[in-house]
GROMACS .gro file of C-alpha atoms in nm:
model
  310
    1UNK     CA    1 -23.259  -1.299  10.203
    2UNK     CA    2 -23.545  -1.248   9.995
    3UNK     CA    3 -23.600  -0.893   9.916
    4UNK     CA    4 -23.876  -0.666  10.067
    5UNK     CA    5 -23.984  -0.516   9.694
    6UNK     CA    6 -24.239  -0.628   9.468
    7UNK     CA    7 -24.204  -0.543   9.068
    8UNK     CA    8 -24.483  -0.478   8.855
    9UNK     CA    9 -24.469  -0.588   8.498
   10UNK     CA   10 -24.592  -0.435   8.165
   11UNK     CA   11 -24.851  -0.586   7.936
   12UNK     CA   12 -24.568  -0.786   7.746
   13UNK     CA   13 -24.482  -0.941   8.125
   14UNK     CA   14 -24.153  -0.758   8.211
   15UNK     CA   15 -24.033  -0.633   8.463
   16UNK     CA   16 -24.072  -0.246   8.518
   17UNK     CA   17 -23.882  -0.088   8.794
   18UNK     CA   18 -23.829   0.311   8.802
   19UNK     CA   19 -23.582   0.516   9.137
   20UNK     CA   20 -23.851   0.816   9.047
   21UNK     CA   21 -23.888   0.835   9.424
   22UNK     CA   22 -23.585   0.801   9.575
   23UNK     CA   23 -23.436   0.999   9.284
   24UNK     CA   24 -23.682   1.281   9.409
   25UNK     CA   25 -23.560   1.256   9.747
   26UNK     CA   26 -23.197   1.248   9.650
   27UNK     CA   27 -23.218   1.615   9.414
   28UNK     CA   28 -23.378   1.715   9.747
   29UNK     CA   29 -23.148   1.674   9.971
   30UNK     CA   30 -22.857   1.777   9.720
   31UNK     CA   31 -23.045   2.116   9.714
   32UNK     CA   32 -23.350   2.071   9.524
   33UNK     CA   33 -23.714   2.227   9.624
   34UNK     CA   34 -23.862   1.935   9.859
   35UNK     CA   35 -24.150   1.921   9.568
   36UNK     CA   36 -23.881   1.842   9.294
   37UNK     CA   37 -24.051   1.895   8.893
   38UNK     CA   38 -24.153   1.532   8.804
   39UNK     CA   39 -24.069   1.605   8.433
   40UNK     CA   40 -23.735   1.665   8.594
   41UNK     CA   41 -23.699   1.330   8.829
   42UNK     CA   42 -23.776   1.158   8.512
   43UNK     CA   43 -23.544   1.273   8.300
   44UNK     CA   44 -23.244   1.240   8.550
   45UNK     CA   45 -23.346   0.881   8.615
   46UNK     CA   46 -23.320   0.794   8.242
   47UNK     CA   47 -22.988   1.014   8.246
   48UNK     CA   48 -22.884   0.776   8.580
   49UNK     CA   49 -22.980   0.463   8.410
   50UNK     CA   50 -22.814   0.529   8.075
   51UNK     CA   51 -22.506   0.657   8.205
   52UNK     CA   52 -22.484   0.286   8.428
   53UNK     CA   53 -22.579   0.042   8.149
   54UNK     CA   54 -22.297   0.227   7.943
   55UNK     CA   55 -22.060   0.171   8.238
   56UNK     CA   56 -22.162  -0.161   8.302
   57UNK     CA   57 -22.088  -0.260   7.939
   58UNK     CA   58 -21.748  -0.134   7.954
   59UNK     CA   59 -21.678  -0.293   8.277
   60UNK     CA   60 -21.787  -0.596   8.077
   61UNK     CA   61 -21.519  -0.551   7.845
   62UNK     CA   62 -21.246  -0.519   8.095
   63UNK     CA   63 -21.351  -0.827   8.263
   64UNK     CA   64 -21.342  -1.046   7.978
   65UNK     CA   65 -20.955  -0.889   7.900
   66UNK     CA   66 -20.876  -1.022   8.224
   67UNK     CA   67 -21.042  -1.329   8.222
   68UNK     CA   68 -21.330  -1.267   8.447
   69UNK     CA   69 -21.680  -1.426   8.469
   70UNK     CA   70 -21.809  -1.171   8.595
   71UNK     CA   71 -21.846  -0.782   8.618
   72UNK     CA   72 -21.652  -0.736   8.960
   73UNK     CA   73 -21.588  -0.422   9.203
   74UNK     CA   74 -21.242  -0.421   9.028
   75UNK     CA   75 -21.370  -0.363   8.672
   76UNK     CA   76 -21.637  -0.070   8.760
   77UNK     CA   77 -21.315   0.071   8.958
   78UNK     CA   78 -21.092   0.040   8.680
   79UNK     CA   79 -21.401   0.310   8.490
   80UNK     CA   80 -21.256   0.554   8.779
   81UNK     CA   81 -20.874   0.521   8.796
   82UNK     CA   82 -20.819   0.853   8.640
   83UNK     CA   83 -21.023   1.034   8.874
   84UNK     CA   84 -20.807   1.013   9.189
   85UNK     CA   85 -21.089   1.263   9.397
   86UNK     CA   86 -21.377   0.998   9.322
   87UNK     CA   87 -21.187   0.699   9.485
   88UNK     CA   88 -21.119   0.869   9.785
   89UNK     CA   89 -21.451   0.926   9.808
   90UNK     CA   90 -21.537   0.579   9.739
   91UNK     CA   91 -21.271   0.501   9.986
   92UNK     CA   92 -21.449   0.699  10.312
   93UNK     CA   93 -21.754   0.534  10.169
   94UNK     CA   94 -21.627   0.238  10.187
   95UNK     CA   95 -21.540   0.309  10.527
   96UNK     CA   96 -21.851   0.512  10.687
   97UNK     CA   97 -22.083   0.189  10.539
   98UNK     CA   98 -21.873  -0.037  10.752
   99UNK     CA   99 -21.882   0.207  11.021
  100UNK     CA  100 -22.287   0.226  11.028
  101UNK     CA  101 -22.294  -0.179  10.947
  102UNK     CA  102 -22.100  -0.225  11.292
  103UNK     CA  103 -22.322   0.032  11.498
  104UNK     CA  104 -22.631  -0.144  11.406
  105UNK     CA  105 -22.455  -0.515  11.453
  106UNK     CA  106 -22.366  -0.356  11.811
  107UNK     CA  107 -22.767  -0.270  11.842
  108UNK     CA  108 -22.962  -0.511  11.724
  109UNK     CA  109 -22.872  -0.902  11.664
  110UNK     CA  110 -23.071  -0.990  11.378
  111UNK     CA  111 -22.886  -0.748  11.187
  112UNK     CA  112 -22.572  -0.867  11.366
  113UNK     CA  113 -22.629  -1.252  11.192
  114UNK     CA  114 -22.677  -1.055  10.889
  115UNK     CA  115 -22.362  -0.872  10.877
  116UNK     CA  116 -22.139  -1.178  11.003
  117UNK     CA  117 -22.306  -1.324  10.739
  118UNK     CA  118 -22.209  -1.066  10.492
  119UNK     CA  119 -21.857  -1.066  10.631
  120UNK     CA  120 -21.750  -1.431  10.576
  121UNK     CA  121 -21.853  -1.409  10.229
  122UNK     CA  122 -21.672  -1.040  10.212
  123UNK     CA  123 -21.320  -1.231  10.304
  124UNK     CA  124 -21.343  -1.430   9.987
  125UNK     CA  125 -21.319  -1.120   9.772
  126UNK     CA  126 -21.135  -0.782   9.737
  127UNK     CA  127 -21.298  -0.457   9.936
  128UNK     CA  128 -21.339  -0.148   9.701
  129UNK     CA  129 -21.025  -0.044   9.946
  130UNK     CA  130 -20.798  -0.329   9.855
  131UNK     CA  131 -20.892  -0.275   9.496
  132UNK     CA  132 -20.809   0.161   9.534
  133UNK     CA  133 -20.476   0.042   9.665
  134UNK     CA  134 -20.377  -0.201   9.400
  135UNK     CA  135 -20.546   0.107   9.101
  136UNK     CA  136 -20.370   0.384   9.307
  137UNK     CA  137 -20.005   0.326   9.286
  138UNK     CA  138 -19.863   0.708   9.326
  139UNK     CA  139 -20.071   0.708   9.666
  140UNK     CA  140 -20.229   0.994   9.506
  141UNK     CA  141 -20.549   0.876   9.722
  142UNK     CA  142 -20.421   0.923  10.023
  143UNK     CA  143 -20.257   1.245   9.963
  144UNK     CA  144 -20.579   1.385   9.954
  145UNK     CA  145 -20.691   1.539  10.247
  146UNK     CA  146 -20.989   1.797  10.129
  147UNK     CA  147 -21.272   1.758   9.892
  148UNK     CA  148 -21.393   2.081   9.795
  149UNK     CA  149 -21.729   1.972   9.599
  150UNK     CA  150 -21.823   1.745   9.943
  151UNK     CA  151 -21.757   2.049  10.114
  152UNK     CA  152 -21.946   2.277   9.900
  153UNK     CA  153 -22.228   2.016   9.950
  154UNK     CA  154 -22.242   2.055  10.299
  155UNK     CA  155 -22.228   2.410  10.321
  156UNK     CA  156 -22.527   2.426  10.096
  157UNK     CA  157 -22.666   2.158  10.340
  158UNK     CA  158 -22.624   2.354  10.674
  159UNK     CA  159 -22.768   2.689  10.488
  160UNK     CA  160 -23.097   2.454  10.369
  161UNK     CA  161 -23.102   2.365  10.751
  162UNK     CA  162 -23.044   2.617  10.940
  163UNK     CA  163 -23.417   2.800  11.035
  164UNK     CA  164 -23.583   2.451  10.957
  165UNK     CA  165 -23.818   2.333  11.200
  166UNK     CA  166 -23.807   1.957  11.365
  167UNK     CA  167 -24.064   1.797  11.143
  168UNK     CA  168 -23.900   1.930  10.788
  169UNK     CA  169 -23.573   1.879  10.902
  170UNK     CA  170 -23.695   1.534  10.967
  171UNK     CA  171 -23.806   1.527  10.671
  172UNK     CA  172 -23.481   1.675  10.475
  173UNK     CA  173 -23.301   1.442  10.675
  174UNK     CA  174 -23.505   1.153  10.527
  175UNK     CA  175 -23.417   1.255  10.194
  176UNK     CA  176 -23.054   1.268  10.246
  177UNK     CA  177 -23.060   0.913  10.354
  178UNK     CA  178 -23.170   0.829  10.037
  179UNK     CA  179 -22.977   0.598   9.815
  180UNK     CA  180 -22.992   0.276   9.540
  181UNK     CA  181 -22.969   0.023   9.805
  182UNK     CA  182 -23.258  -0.185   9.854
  183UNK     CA  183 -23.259  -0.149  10.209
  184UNK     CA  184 -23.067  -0.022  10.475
  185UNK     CA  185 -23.027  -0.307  10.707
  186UNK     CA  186 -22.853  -0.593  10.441
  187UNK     CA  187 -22.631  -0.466  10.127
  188UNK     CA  188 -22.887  -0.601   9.921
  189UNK     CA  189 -22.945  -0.429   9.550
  190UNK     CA  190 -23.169  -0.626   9.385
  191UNK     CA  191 -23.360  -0.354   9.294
  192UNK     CA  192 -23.081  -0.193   9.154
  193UNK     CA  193 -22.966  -0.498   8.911
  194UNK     CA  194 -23.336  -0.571   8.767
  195UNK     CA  195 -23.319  -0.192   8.684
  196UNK     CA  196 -22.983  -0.198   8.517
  197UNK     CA  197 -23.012  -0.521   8.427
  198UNK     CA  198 -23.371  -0.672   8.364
  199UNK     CA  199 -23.287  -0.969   8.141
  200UNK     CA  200 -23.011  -1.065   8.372
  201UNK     CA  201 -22.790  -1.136   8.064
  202UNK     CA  202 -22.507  -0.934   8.282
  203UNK     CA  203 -22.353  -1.135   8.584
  204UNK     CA  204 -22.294  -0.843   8.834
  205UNK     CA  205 -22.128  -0.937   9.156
  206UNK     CA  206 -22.254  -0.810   9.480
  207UNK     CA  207 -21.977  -0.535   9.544
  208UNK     CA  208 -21.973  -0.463   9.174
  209UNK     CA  209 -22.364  -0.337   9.273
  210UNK     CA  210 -22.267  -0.189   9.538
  211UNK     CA  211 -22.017   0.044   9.349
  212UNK     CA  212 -22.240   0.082   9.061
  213UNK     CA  213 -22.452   0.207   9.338
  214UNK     CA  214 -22.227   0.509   9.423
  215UNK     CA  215 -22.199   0.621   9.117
  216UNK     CA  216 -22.563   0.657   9.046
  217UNK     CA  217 -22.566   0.824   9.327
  218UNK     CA  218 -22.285   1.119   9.221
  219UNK     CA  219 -22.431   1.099   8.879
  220UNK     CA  220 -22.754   1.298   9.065
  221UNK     CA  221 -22.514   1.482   9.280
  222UNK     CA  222 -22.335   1.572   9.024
  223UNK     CA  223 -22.624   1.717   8.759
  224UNK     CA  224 -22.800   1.921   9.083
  225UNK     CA  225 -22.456   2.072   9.118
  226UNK     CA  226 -22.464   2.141   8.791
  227UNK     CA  227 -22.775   2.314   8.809
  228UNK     CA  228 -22.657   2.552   9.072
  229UNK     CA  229 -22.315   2.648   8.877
  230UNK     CA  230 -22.527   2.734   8.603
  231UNK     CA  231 -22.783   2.961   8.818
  232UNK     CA  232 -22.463   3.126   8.982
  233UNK     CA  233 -22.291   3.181   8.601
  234UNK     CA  234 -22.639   3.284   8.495
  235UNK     CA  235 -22.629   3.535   8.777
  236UNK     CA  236 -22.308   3.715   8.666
  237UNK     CA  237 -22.312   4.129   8.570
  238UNK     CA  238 -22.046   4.267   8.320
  239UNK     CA  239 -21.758   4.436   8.458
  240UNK     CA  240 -21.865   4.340   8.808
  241UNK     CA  241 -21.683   3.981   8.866
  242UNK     CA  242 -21.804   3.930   9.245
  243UNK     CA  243 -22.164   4.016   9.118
  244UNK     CA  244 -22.234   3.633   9.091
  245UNK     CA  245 -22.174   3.592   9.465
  246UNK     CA  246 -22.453   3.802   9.554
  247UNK     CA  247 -22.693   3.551   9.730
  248UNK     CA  248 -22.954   3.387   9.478
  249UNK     CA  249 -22.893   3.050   9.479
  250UNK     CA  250 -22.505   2.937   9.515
  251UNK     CA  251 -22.296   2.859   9.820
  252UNK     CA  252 -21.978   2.988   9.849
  253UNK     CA  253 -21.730   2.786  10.075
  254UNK     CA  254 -21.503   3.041  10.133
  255UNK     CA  255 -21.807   3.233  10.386
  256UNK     CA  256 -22.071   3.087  10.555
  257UNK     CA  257 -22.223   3.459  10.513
  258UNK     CA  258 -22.253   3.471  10.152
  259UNK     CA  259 -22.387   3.084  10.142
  260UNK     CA  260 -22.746   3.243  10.113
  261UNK     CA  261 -23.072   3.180   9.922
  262UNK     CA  262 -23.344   3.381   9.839
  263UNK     CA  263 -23.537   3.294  10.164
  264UNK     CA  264 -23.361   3.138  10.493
  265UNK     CA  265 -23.419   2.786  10.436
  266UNK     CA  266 -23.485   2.563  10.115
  267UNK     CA  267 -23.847   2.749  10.018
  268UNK     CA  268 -23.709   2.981   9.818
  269UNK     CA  269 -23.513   2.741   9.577
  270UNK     CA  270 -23.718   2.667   9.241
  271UNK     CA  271 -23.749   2.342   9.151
  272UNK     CA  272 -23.492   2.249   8.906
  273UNK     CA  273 -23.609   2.217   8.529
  274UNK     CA  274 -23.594   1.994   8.256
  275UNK     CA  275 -23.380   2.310   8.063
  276UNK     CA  276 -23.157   2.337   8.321
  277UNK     CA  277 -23.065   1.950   8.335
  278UNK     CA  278 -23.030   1.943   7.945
  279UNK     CA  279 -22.794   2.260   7.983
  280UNK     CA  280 -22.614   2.073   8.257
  281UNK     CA  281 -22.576   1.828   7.986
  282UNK     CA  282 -22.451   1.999   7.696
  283UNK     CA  283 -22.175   2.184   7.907
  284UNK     CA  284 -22.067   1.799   8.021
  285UNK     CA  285 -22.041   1.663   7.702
  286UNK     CA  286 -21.948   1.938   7.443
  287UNK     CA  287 -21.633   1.887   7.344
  288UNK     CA  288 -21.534   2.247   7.233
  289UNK     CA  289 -21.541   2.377   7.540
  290UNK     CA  290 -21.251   2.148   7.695
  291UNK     CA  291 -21.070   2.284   7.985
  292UNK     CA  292 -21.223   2.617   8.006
  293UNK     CA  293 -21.537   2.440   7.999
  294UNK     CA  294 -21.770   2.485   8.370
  295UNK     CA  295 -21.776   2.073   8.379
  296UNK     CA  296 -21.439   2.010   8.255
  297UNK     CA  297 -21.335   1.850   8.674
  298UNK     CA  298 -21.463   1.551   8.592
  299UNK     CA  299 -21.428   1.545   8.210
  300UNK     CA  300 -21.100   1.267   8.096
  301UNK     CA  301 -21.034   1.215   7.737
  302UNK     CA  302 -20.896   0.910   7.785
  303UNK     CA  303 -21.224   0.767   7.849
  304UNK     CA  304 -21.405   0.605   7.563
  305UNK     CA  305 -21.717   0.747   7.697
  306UNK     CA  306 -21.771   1.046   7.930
  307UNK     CA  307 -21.923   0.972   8.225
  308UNK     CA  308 -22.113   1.241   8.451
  309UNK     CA  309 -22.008   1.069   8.817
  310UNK     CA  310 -21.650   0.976   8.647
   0.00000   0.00000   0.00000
């Protein structure tokens, strides 16, 4: 299937391809003013697109200890073994993509021949679910049964939401469609690969994309959450510890009534800034802070290299 984008090059004749847009969309719909600072897009993007090559590289290196010829879903997976909350939710989106995939075989039949198409190759190699069950040997996946940062999400979601009217929820809704595929009728990421990968000197397997894909998408979920910790931390009063909870910009899960901005609806947020990104960044990675560090959920020291959406 050929794809539906066309690259521009740069005066030496590459290939330049940017996510600037669908980036935008994405810190949107995480909780971001719908007019998002550019400065800010573009620094995220480069964060995004560092943070992959680096995985992608040590991926590499796992596949050649096991022989491979390729960077496969198994050695991006491998990167997230430690982090038992991430593959479950790789797992149920691993499942809801199959889920939509089916509805819009049952809908339309061009995209039906696509998806059978998809399918008979799919059978010659492992699902990200076959390769979570093989990584996850305690069952520690499946003992999971709430995600409290996906819930936190959606709270902040359904306050954003609530007094919208049809054409920006529309609009929001758009925005939190958004993703690193190519399209949304094929799993094609070709897009994706030229931007990770624009000398094609990496051999990236389709579901290897497709994972690299969902981490470049928690990577900006994970910095806009960021953002807000810090503007709730930033909010705290001496000697009063609830003082932090008192609207402004944070979302607490434990009541809907406190889950409040400064105006009903998303106007009120300000866009996030390049500061608050780069503080989002030195909380990830500093290693003094350690476990009584704001970041330190997603922080292993086992890893070679931290990782953001790891």
């Amino acid at each position: 299937m050929t794809s539906s984008y066309t690259f521009s090059t740069d005066l030496k004749g590459e290939v330049v391809v940017n996510f600037q847009k669908e980036i935008s969309n994405m810190m949107h719909g995480f909780g971001d003013n719908p007019n998002p600072n550019a400065a800010t897009v573009l620094l995220v993007e480069n964060i995004v697109l560092q943070q992959l090559r680096a995985m992608l590289q040590e991926a590499l290196n796992y596949s050649f200890m096991r022989g491979g010829k390729n960077i496969s879903n198994y050695d991006l997976i491998y990167l997230v073994r430690k982090n038992t909350l991430k593959l479950k939710r790789l797992h149920d989106y691993q499942i809801k993509l199959d889920k939509i995939d089916k509805n819009r075989a049952a809908a339309d039949p061009v995209i039906s021949n696509l998806i059978l198409d998809e399918a008979k190759d799919s059978k010659k190699r492992r699902t990200h679910i076959d390769v979570i069950k093989e990584l996850d040997e305690a069952d520690e996946v499946e003992e999971i049964k709430f995600d409290a940062i996906d819930y936190l999400r959606k709270v902040r979601a359904d306050k954003i939401t609530e007094s919208m009217s049809f054409e920006k929820y529309e609009a929001y809704h758009k925005a939190r469609c958004k993703s690193f595929r190519s399209n949304h009728v094929s799993k094609s990421f070709n897009k994706l690969e030229v931007w990770v990968n624009p000398t094609r000197e990496l051999k990236i397997s389709v579901p290897a994309l497709e994972v690299l894909s969902f981490l470049a998408y928690e990577t900006v979920a994970e910095i806009v959450d960021g953002v807000f910790f810090i503007r709730q931390d930033a909010k705290k009063k001496s000697g009063d510890p609830f003082s932090k909870f008192e609207g402004g910009y944070f979302c607490n899960p434990v009541s809907l009534n406190n889950a409040v901005y400064i105006k009903s609806g998303y106007e009120g947020v300000p866009a996030i800034t390049v500061a608050e990104v780069r503080e989002v960044l030195r909380r990830y990675f500093s290693p003094g802070l350690g476990m009584n560090g704001l970041f330190s959920r997603n922080i292993n020291n086992e890893l070679p290299q931290r990782y953001i959406a790891i």
